[in-house]
Amino acid sequence: MSAIILSGKEASAALLEELKPKVQALDPKLVVVQVGEDPASASYIKQKFKCCEKVGIRSEHKHLSEETSYEDLMKVVEDLNNDDDVTGFIVQLPLPKHLTDKEPEINRAIDPKKDVDGFGAYNLGKMFLSKDFEDLPPATPSGIISLLEYYNIPVEGKHAVIVGRSNIVGKPLAVMLINRSATVTVCNSKTKNLAEITRQADILICAVGKAHFITKDMVKEGAVVIDVGVNRTDDGLKGDVDFDAIAEIASAITPVPGGVGPMTVTSLIRNCVRAKERQS
Ligand code: GUN
């Protein structure tokens, strides 16, 4: 193996240390709203609270039943918007089926000042202006940028290829990379000749949710490979990237677990601190 391992565990521990004094001074509070019992969400939320505890942020879990109506969920959002003690809150995704179509309305109802997921139109729109307006960026793209910065991996002038165009990873990450003068290609499930495009990447980011979707023949020698996938298989957690094979030719690669995951959680915490700074 020749690749450097981009440890999200190490980078996030350093970032959390930096945040600690601000947390002590500002005393922010994060609320996570969960509707239903999605097992992956339960695990993500646990990690979020563990991280809050580590850094000293107050947190609260509002766990609502699977049957919660749209109206009742909107009431919870309204109450959190109006609660001065709550710095920021997120509604954990995925929502149960009967609420999925309402996601845009729910995101729109969250006060932009408390939108620490950065999923609302106001915070997403500001990101389009420039790097200086990325006040509350979505946590996964923001965590990826921080990981690249921690390992001094330059982005300017590089060709970044993103596989996956979701609203929470692919699209906002494309904007953040453009803000840093990368040349960005965003691929999706209809992209023709995908491997031809991924092989052009200096930085390849994969967020499709399919175990080992990116194989060695799809990666250029020396590329930086960022794996956003977390796929539960019979063999345990697997990323979207065939790690063992690709680590032989990449210059740097993220592991799963321990790569992008901890950075995402840390970025959420950082957004909560930033939200409090802006509110104060
Ligand atoms: N589900 C998976 N990732 C996320 C995230 O970053 N925020 C929310 N709210 N739900 C998620």
mmCIF file of C-alpha atoms and ligand atoms in Angstrom:
data_model
loop_
_atom_site.group_PDB
_atom_site.id
_atom_site.type_symbol
_atom_site.label_atom_id
_atom_site.label_comp_id
_atom_site.label_asym_id
_atom_site.label_seq_id
_atom_site.Cartn_x
_atom_site.Cartn_y
_atom_site.Cartn_z
ATOM 1 C CA MET A 1 0.000 0.000 0.000
ATOM 2 C CA SER A 2 1.386 3.398 -0.946
ATOM 3 C CA ALA A 3 -1.453 5.768 -0.073
ATOM 4 C CA ILE A 4 -1.469 8.070 2.934
ATOM 5 C CA ILE A 5 -4.481 7.280 5.109
ATOM 6 C CA LEU A 6 -6.578 10.397 5.654
ATOM 7 C CA SER A 7 -7.716 9.802 9.213
ATOM 8 C CA GLY A 8 -10.911 11.639 10.015
ATOM 9 C CA LYS A 9 -10.488 10.470 13.590
ATOM 10 C CA GLU A 10 -7.190 12.323 13.948
ATOM 11 C CA ALA A 11 -8.296 15.461 12.084
ATOM 12 C CA SER A 12 -11.595 15.687 13.955
ATOM 13 C CA ALA A 13 -9.865 15.265 17.333
ATOM 14 C CA ALA A 14 -7.630 18.236 16.459
ATOM 15 C CA LEU A 15 -10.594 20.338 15.316
ATOM 16 C CA LEU A 16 -12.581 19.516 18.438
ATOM 17 C CA GLU A 17 -9.656 20.617 20.632
ATOM 18 C CA GLU A 18 -9.683 23.953 18.782
ATOM 19 C CA LEU A 19 -13.410 24.300 19.365
ATOM 20 C CA LYS A 20 -13.331 23.536 23.101
ATOM 21 C CA PRO A 21 -12.487 27.053 24.368
ATOM 22 C CA LYS A 22 -15.233 28.548 22.180
ATOM 23 C CA VAL A 23 -17.708 25.991 23.479
ATOM 24 C CA GLN A 24 -16.770 26.887 27.047
ATOM 25 C CA ALA A 25 -17.200 30.587 26.370
ATOM 26 C CA LEU A 26 -20.434 30.374 24.348
ATOM 27 C CA ASP A 27 -22.231 27.388 25.913
ATOM 28 C CA PRO A 28 -24.264 26.415 22.815
ATOM 29 C CA LYS A 29 -26.992 23.785 22.758
ATOM 30 C CA LEU A 30 -27.745 21.345 19.941
ATOM 31 C CA VAL A 31 -31.046 19.520 19.554
ATOM 32 C CA VAL A 32 -31.463 16.482 17.303
ATOM 33 C CA VAL A 33 -35.010 15.656 16.224
ATOM 34 C CA GLN A 34 -35.516 12.029 15.243
ATOM 35 C CA VAL A 35 -38.768 10.676 13.854
ATOM 36 C CA GLY A 36 -39.135 6.899 13.963
ATOM 37 C CA GLU A 37 -36.599 4.138 14.384
ATOM 38 C CA ASP A 38 -34.280 4.054 11.363
ATOM 39 C CA PRO A 39 -31.330 1.963 12.674
ATOM 40 C CA ALA A 40 -28.640 3.877 10.755
ATOM 41 C CA SER A 41 -30.014 7.170 12.108
ATOM 42 C CA ALA A 42 -29.874 5.804 15.653
ATOM 43 C CA SER A 43 -26.183 5.051 15.180
ATOM 44 C CA TYR A 44 -25.408 8.468 13.617
ATOM 45 C CA ILE A 45 -27.266 10.279 16.372
ATOM 46 C CA LYS A 46 -25.336 8.337 19.017
ATOM 47 C CA GLN A 47 -22.089 9.501 17.406
ATOM 48 C CA LYS A 48 -23.325 13.103 17.373
ATOM 49 C CA PHE A 49 -24.136 13.044 21.085
ATOM 50 C CA LYS A 50 -20.856 11.335 21.932
ATOM 51 C CA CYS A 51 -19.042 14.123 20.132
ATOM 52 C CA CYS A 52 -21.127 16.805 21.918
ATOM 53 C CA GLU A 53 -20.150 15.244 25.228
ATOM 54 C CA LYS A 54 -16.472 15.154 24.259
ATOM 55 C CA VAL A 55 -16.400 18.846 23.420
ATOM 56 C CA GLY A 56 -18.759 19.932 26.196
ATOM 57 C CA ILE A 57 -21.767 21.042 24.124
ATOM 58 C CA ARG A 58 -25.190 20.712 25.703
ATOM 59 C CA SER A 59 -27.421 18.444 23.648
ATOM 60 C CA GLU A 60 -30.947 17.085 23.611
ATOM 61 C CA HIS A 61 -32.576 14.230 21.737
ATOM 62 C CA LYS A 62 -36.198 14.833 20.717
ATOM 63 C CA HIS A 63 -37.270 11.354 19.696
ATOM 64 C CA LEU A 64 -40.724 11.340 18.118
ATOM 65 C CA SER A 65 -42.804 8.311 17.178
ATOM 66 C CA GLU A 66 -42.846 6.859 13.657
ATOM 67 C CA GLU A 67 -46.480 8.017 13.318
ATOM 68 C CA THR A 68 -45.755 11.686 14.024
ATOM 69 C CA SER A 69 -47.834 13.824 11.655
ATOM 70 C CA TYR A 70 -46.443 16.607 9.469
ATOM 71 C CA GLU A 71 -48.363 19.158 11.537
ATOM 72 C CA ASP A 72 -46.936 17.852 14.823
ATOM 73 C CA LEU A 73 -43.398 17.834 13.439
ATOM 74 C CA MET A 74 -43.816 21.408 12.182
ATOM 75 C CA LYS A 75 -44.993 22.400 15.680
ATOM 76 C CA VAL A 76 -41.799 20.903 17.167
ATOM 77 C CA VAL A 77 -39.748 22.882 14.610
ATOM 78 C CA GLU A 78 -41.614 26.074 15.483
ATOM 79 C CA ASP A 79 -41.070 25.532 19.219
ATOM 80 C CA LEU A 80 -37.339 24.984 18.667
ATOM 81 C CA ASN A 81 -37.146 28.125 16.502
ATOM 82 C CA ASN A 82 -38.700 30.089 19.380
ATOM 83 C CA ASP A 83 -36.674 28.552 22.208
ATOM 84 C CA ASP A 84 -33.867 31.022 23.008
ATOM 85 C CA ASP A 85 -31.888 28.335 24.830
ATOM 86 C CA VAL A 86 -31.577 26.248 21.635
ATOM 87 C CA THR A 87 -28.665 27.361 19.466
ATOM 88 C CA GLY A 88 -29.259 24.980 16.602
ATOM 89 C CA PHE A 89 -31.186 21.885 15.667
ATOM 90 C CA ILE A 90 -31.415 19.288 12.957
ATOM 91 C CA VAL A 91 -34.150 16.957 11.790
ATOM 92 C CA GLN A 92 -32.383 13.660 11.210
ATOM 93 C CA LEU A 93 -32.898 12.113 7.766
ATOM 94 C CA PRO A 94 -34.305 9.874 6.416
ATOM 95 C CA LEU A 95 -37.791 10.703 7.625
ATOM 96 C CA PRO A 96 -40.511 8.035 7.665
ATOM 97 C CA LYS A 97 -42.202 7.518 4.259
ATOM 98 C CA HIS A 98 -45.273 9.657 4.988
ATOM 99 C CA LEU A 99 -43.011 12.684 5.658
ATOM 100 C CA THR A 100 -40.389 12.270 2.911
ATOM 101 C CA ASP A 101 -42.231 14.490 0.412
ATOM 102 C CA LYS A 102 -42.466 17.215 3.039
ATOM 103 C CA GLU A 103 -38.700 17.463 3.552
ATOM 104 C CA PRO A 104 -38.346 20.741 1.608
ATOM 105 C CA GLU A 105 -41.125 22.388 3.662
ATOM 106 C CA ILE A 106 -39.583 21.133 6.899
ATOM 107 C CA ASN A 107 -36.139 22.473 5.953
ATOM 108 C CA ARG A 108 -37.729 25.783 4.950
ATOM 109 C CA ALA A 109 -39.428 26.061 8.339
ATOM 110 C CA ILE A 110 -36.140 25.877 10.268
ATOM 111 C CA ASP A 111 -34.886 29.338 11.258
ATOM 112 C CA PRO A 112 -31.772 29.901 9.041
ATOM 113 C CA LYS A 113 -29.883 31.117 12.136
ATOM 114 C CA LYS A 114 -30.474 27.710 13.781
ATOM 115 C CA ASP A 115 -30.094 25.603 10.617
ATOM 116 C CA VAL A 116 -26.872 23.859 11.698
ATOM 117 C CA ASP A 117 -27.335 21.171 9.019
ATOM 118 C CA GLY A 118 -27.153 23.975 6.461
ATOM 119 C CA PHE A 119 -29.857 22.299 4.377
ATOM 120 C CA GLY A 120 -32.171 25.318 4.103
ATOM 121 C CA ALA A 121 -32.291 27.519 1.000
ATOM 122 C CA TYR A 122 -30.856 30.577 2.782
ATOM 123 C CA ASN A 123 -27.639 28.902 3.939
ATOM 124 C CA LEU A 124 -27.255 26.899 0.722
ATOM 125 C CA GLY A 125 -27.830 30.033 -1.364
ATOM 126 C CA LYS A 126 -25.224 32.057 0.523
ATOM 127 C CA MET A 127 -22.618 29.381 -0.206
ATOM 128 C CA PHE A 128 -22.982 30.166 -3.909
ATOM 129 C CA LEU A 129 -21.560 33.671 -3.398
ATOM 130 C CA SER A 130 -18.064 32.689 -2.253
ATOM 131 C CA LYS A 131 -16.038 30.844 0.383
ATOM 132 C CA ASP A 132 -16.513 33.846 2.708
ATOM 133 C CA PHE A 133 -20.259 33.223 2.824
ATOM 134 C CA GLU A 134 -20.069 29.554 3.806
ATOM 135 C CA ASP A 135 -21.359 30.364 7.285
ATOM 136 C CA LEU A 136 -23.352 27.206 7.973
ATOM 137 C CA PRO A 137 -22.333 24.764 5.233
ATOM 138 C CA PRO A 138 -23.718 21.199 5.153
ATOM 139 C CA ALA A 139 -21.655 19.031 7.476
ATOM 140 C CA THR A 140 -20.375 16.293 5.152
ATOM 141 C CA PRO A 141 -18.992 18.570 2.400
ATOM 142 C CA SER A 142 -17.592 20.891 5.037
ATOM 143 C CA GLY A 143 -15.939 17.943 6.795
ATOM 144 C CA ILE A 144 -14.361 16.788 3.523
ATOM 145 C CA ILE A 145 -12.922 20.261 2.885
ATOM 146 C CA SER A 146 -11.532 20.354 6.453
ATOM 147 C CA LEU A 147 -9.972 16.914 6.021
ATOM 148 C CA LEU A 148 -8.218 18.016 2.805
ATOM 149 C CA GLU A 149 -7.005 21.152 4.599
ATOM 150 C CA TYR A 150 -5.763 19.180 7.622
ATOM 151 C CA TYR A 151 -3.608 17.020 5.341
ATOM 152 C CA ASN A 152 -2.487 20.045 3.254
ATOM 153 C CA ILE A 153 -3.961 18.625 0.076
ATOM 154 C CA PRO A 154 -4.316 21.442 -2.448
ATOM 155 C CA VAL A 155 -7.601 21.858 -4.291
ATOM 156 C CA GLU A 156 -6.896 24.902 -6.472
ATOM 157 C CA GLY A 157 -6.516 23.963 -10.125
ATOM 158 C CA LYS A 158 -7.224 20.283 -9.447
ATOM 159 C CA HIS A 159 -9.858 18.261 -11.257
ATOM 160 C CA ALA A 160 -12.305 17.028 -8.631
ATOM 161 C CA VAL A 161 -14.791 14.384 -9.737
ATOM 162 C CA ILE A 162 -17.781 13.816 -7.472
ATOM 163 C CA VAL A 163 -19.836 10.678 -7.968
ATOM 164 C CA GLY A 164 -23.298 11.369 -6.524
ATOM 165 C CA ARG A 165 -25.378 14.541 -6.806
ATOM 166 C CA SER A 166 -27.377 14.540 -3.583
ATOM 167 C CA ASN A 167 -28.547 17.779 -1.997
ATOM 168 C CA ILE A 168 -26.634 17.011 1.197
ATOM 169 C CA VAL A 169 -23.280 15.879 -0.235
ATOM 170 C CA GLY A 170 -22.640 16.051 -3.993
ATOM 171 C CA LYS A 171 -24.216 19.391 -4.907
ATOM 172 C CA PRO A 172 -22.958 21.494 -1.961
ATOM 173 C CA LEU A 173 -19.517 19.868 -2.160
ATOM 174 C CA ALA A 174 -19.307 20.871 -5.834
ATOM 175 C CA VAL A 175 -19.991 24.479 -4.829
ATOM 176 C CA MET A 176 -17.400 24.418 -2.038
ATOM 177 C CA LEU A 177 -14.760 23.003 -4.372
ATOM 178 C CA ILE A 178 -15.595 25.592 -7.056
ATOM 179 C CA ASN A 179 -15.247 28.286 -4.356
ATOM 180 C CA ARG A 180 -11.689 26.967 -3.887
ATOM 181 C CA SER A 181 -10.896 27.101 -7.632
ATOM 182 C CA ALA A 182 -11.093 23.393 -8.395
ATOM 183 C CA THR A 183 -12.409 22.205 -11.747
ATOM 184 C CA VAL A 184 -15.409 20.115 -10.786
ATOM 185 C CA THR A 185 -17.294 17.336 -12.564
ATOM 186 C CA VAL A 186 -20.394 15.927 -10.883
ATOM 187 C CA CYS A 187 -21.521 12.479 -12.045
ATOM 188 C CA ASN A 188 -24.829 10.727 -11.407
ATOM 189 C CA SER A 189 -26.450 7.366 -12.093
ATOM 190 C CA LYS A 190 -27.170 8.356 -15.719
ATOM 191 C CA THR A 191 -23.596 9.451 -16.477
ATOM 192 C CA LYS A 192 -22.182 7.773 -19.565
ATOM 193 C CA ASN A 193 -18.686 6.240 -19.457
ATOM 194 C CA LEU A 194 -18.312 6.874 -15.738
ATOM 195 C CA ALA A 195 -14.925 5.166 -15.434
ATOM 196 C CA GLU A 196 -13.510 7.358 -18.196
ATOM 197 C CA ILE A 197 -14.446 10.415 -16.140
ATOM 198 C CA THR A 198 -13.374 9.108 -12.729
ATOM 199 C CA ARG A 199 -9.969 8.201 -14.196
ATOM 200 C CA GLN A 200 -9.435 11.905 -14.914
ATOM 201 C CA ALA A 201 -9.850 12.862 -11.260
ATOM 202 C CA ASP A 202 -7.009 14.329 -9.229
ATOM 203 C CA ILE A 203 -9.468 14.212 -6.337
ATOM 204 C CA LEU A 204 -12.219 11.581 -6.531
ATOM 205 C CA ILE A 205 -15.130 11.752 -4.121
ATOM 206 C CA CYS A 206 -17.719 9.008 -4.068
ATOM 207 C CA ALA A 207 -21.115 9.317 -2.345
ATOM 208 C CA VAL A 208 -23.468 6.807 -3.936
ATOM 209 C CA GLY A 209 -24.195 4.335 -1.119
ATOM 210 C CA LYS A 210 -23.090 1.164 -2.950
ATOM 211 C CA ALA A 211 -20.392 -1.006 -1.393
ATOM 212 C CA HIS A 212 -17.157 -1.055 -3.407
ATOM 213 C CA PHE A 213 -18.768 0.780 -6.323
ATOM 214 C CA ILE A 214 -15.428 2.415 -7.207
ATOM 215 C CA THR A 215 -12.948 -0.190 -8.392
ATOM 216 C CA LYS A 216 -9.215 0.132 -9.009
ATOM 217 C CA ASP A 217 -9.606 0.487 -12.788
ATOM 218 C CA MET A 218 -11.692 3.653 -12.223
ATOM 219 C CA VAL A 219 -8.913 5.518 -10.403
ATOM 220 C CA LYS A 220 -5.883 7.368 -11.763
ATOM 221 C CA GLU A 221 -2.535 6.547 -10.181
ATOM 222 C CA GLY A 222 -1.741 9.151 -7.502
ATOM 223 C CA ALA A 223 -5.334 10.366 -7.078
ATOM 224 C CA VAL A 224 -6.733 11.475 -3.718
ATOM 225 C CA VAL A 225 -9.771 9.307 -2.975
ATOM 226 C CA ILE A 226 -12.506 10.359 -0.562
ATOM 227 C CA ASP A 227 -15.096 7.753 0.377
ATOM 228 C CA VAL A 228 -18.395 9.065 1.749
ATOM 229 C CA GLY A 229 -20.201 5.726 1.628
ATOM 230 C CA VAL A 230 -21.243 3.804 4.723
ATOM 231 C CA ASN A 231 -22.765 0.518 3.597
ATOM 232 C CA ARG A 232 -23.832 -2.165 6.059
ATOM 233 C CA THR A 233 -22.986 -5.549 4.507
ATOM 234 C CA ASP A 234 -22.770 -9.106 5.886
ATOM 235 C CA ASP A 235 -19.014 -8.474 6.071
ATOM 236 C CA GLY A 236 -19.479 -5.329 8.194
ATOM 237 C CA LEU A 237 -19.271 -1.649 7.245
ATOM 238 C CA LYS A 238 -17.953 -1.009 3.741
ATOM 239 C CA GLY A 239 -17.311 2.206 1.877
ATOM 240 C CA ASP A 240 -18.219 3.011 -1.726
ATOM 241 C CA VAL A 241 -14.562 2.485 -2.615
ATOM 242 C CA ASP A 242 -12.632 -0.785 -2.881
ATOM 243 C CA PHE A 243 -10.143 0.434 -0.256
ATOM 244 C CA ASP A 244 -7.521 -2.352 -0.295
ATOM 245 C CA ALA A 245 -7.061 -2.373 -4.064
ATOM 246 C CA ILE A 246 -7.206 1.407 -4.520
ATOM 247 C CA ALA A 247 -4.840 2.153 -1.625
ATOM 248 C CA GLU A 248 -2.137 0.503 -3.773
ATOM 249 C CA ILE A 249 -2.338 3.249 -6.426
ATOM 250 C CA ALA A 250 -3.882 6.320 -4.743
ATOM 251 C CA SER A 251 -1.686 8.980 -3.120
ATOM 252 C CA ALA A 252 -4.184 9.395 -0.263
ATOM 253 C CA ILE A 253 -7.424 7.685 0.722
ATOM 254 C CA THR A 254 -10.029 7.835 3.481
ATOM 255 C CA PRO A 255 -10.889 4.671 5.431
ATOM 256 C CA VAL A 256 -14.431 3.564 6.309
ATOM 257 C CA PRO A 257 -15.076 3.828 9.184
ATOM 258 C CA GLY A 258 -12.823 6.554 10.569
ATOM 259 C CA GLY A 259 -12.617 8.811 7.504
ATOM 260 C CA VAL A 260 -15.373 11.187 6.457
ATOM 261 C CA GLY A 261 -17.778 10.095 9.240
ATOM 262 C CA PRO A 262 -16.020 11.744 12.215
ATOM 263 C CA MET A 263 -15.426 14.877 10.123
ATOM 264 C CA THR A 264 -19.156 15.171 9.420
ATOM 265 C CA VAL A 265 -20.010 15.034 13.102
ATOM 266 C CA THR A 266 -17.301 17.557 13.957
ATOM 267 C CA SER A 267 -18.518 19.935 11.250
ATOM 268 C CA LEU A 268 -22.014 19.818 12.721
ATOM 269 C CA ILE A 269 -20.564 20.768 16.113
ATOM 270 C CA ARG A 270 -18.550 23.565 14.487
ATOM 271 C CA ASN A 271 -21.731 24.871 12.834
ATOM 272 C CA CYS A 272 -23.417 24.899 16.220
ATOM 273 C CA VAL A 273 -20.566 26.995 17.649
ATOM 274 C CA ARG A 274 -20.674 29.333 14.625
ATOM 275 C CA ALA A 275 -24.445 29.695 14.953
ATOM 276 C CA LYS A 276 -24.023 30.732 18.589
ATOM 277 C CA GLU A 277 -21.274 33.215 17.668
ATOM 278 C CA ARG A 278 -23.543 34.816 15.068
ATOM 279 C CA GLN A 279 -26.507 34.903 17.446
ATOM 280 C CA SER A 280 -24.507 36.510 20.265
HETATM 281 N N1 GUN B 1 -28.790 11.708 7.614
HETATM 282 C C1 GUN B 1 -27.564 11.367 7.129
HETATM 283 N N2 GUN B 1 -26.721 12.413 7.188
HETATM 284 C C2 GUN B 1 -27.419 13.444 7.720
HETATM 285 C C3 GUN B 1 -27.077 14.784 8.049
HETATM 286 O O1 GUN B 1 -25.945 15.258 7.856
HETATM 287 N N3 GUN B 1 -28.092 15.526 8.604
HETATM 288 C C4 GUN B 1 -29.342 15.029 8.810
HETATM 289 N N4 GUN B 1 -30.253 15.843 9.344
HETATM 290 N N5 GUN B 1 -29.680 13.783 8.520
HETATM 291 C C5 GUN B 1 -28.717 12.997 7.985
#
